[in-house]
Amino acid sequence: VGEPLHLYGYARSMAAYRVRVALRLKGVAFRETFLDLRAGDQFAADFLALNPEGAVPTLIAEDGATLSQSLAILEYLEERHPEPPLLPAGPAARARVRSLANLIASDTHPLLVPRVSAYLRDEAGLDERGVVAWSRHWVSRGIATAETRLARDSETGAFCHGDTPTLADICLASLGLLSQAAGLQLRDAPTVSRILANCEAHEAFRIGEG
Ligand SMILES: N[C@@H](CCC(=O)N[C@@H](CS)C(=O)NCC(=O)O)C(=O)O
């Protein structure tokens, strides 16, 4: 038995949460070092040497490779530990799941990270209300698009694609975390709410370390 994987994360990070949930779903042992992003730990020289982007998650994999970007890490885990699968069979189904995952992880979440809020506040001159309004706007828009697609598509089941969790659920649950923290109601998103409740009931999706 080799060293457990080493995850660099942050308790409130949506992107680190995605990797934590995938590791738990796959039953892969890991240990986690928590950075404090509010204190600027991501800009410490030894961390920047690992990940020049200054962002979590960063994962030291089995073979010592240093991995970053949550979606790339999820795909790595899927290839390295295929069971249980987090992507469905068939190219169109896999593209649907990846598309839903990207809707959240590529088109929504990057607008909400600390470096963007800091720029809006410090460089673009937005006050705190403006920054909150910005975040709410993009979260609401991401959730509204997810709701339209999930409510419309026949592939939607107990989870985003069928009845077992996929990469899409991991990403949706990560946004659910943030919308809760931002005090956003999911009133107008019944399908998203139903899927998030199924995620919440699943042990691997619990919030917190380990
Ligand atoms: N697209 C990246 C996002 C990584 C990212 O920006 N993570 C945030 C925390 S959720 C971070 O470390 N931010 C540091 C900062 O904004 O200074 C991923 O999915 O891994």
Tab-separated table of C-alpha atoms and ligand atoms in Angstrom, residues 13-16 18 37 42-43 53-57 69-71 105 109-110 113-116, ligand 1:
chain	number	residue	atom	x	y	z
A	13	SER	CA	-13.668	25.835	-1.685
A	14	MET	CA	-16.201	24.534	-4.188
A	15	ALA	CA	-13.456	23.159	-6.422
A	16	ALA	CA	-11.688	21.275	-3.590
A	18	ARG	CA	-15.533	18.397	-5.955
A	37	LEU	CA	-7.433	31.439	1.125
A	42	GLN	CA	-2.308	30.256	-1.871
A	43	PHE	CA	0.332	32.888	-2.651
A	53	GLU	CA	-2.028	29.496	-10.395
A	54	GLY	CA	-2.232	29.842	-6.616
A	55	ALA	CA	-5.467	27.866	-6.428
A	56	VAL	CA	-6.933	24.786	-4.791
A	57	PRO	CA	-7.507	21.951	-5.368
A	69	GLN	CA	-7.934	22.022	-11.967
A	70	SER	CA	-10.790	20.072	-10.411
A	71	LEU	CA	-12.262	18.769	-13.696
A	105	ALA	CA	-17.227	24.462	-13.140
A	109	HIS	CA	-17.781	29.051	-10.529
A	110	PRO	CA	-14.760	30.958	-11.973
A	113	VAL	CA	-13.596	32.868	-6.774
A	114	PRO	CA	-11.723	35.137	-4.311
A	115	ARG	CA	-9.309	36.576	-6.926
A	116	VAL	CA	-12.277	37.783	-9.021
B	1	LIG	N1	-11.224	26.088	-12.258
B	1	LIG	C1	-10.502	25.745	-11.065
B	1	LIG	C2	-10.807	26.746	-10.003
B	1	LIG	C3	-9.775	26.735	-8.915
B	1	LIG	C4	-9.997	27.918	-7.990
B	1	LIG	O1	-10.040	29.061	-8.424
B	1	LIG	N2	-10.130	27.598	-6.692
B	1	LIG	C5	-10.395	28.656	-5.758
B	1	LIG	C6	-11.127	28.129	-4.548
B	1	LIG	S1	-12.716	27.453	-4.954
B	1	LIG	C7	-9.081	29.257	-5.305
B	1	LIG	O2	-8.168	28.548	-4.927
B	1	LIG	N3	-9.000	30.575	-5.359
B	1	LIG	C8	-7.863	31.303	-4.900
B	1	LIG	C9	-8.039	32.767	-5.251
B	1	LIG	O3	-9.034	33.095	-5.922
B	1	LIG	O4	-7.164	33.529	-4.851
B	1	LIG	C10	-10.893	24.334	-10.598
B	1	LIG	O5	-12.005	23.893	-10.923
B	1	LIG	O6	-10.077	23.690	-9.930
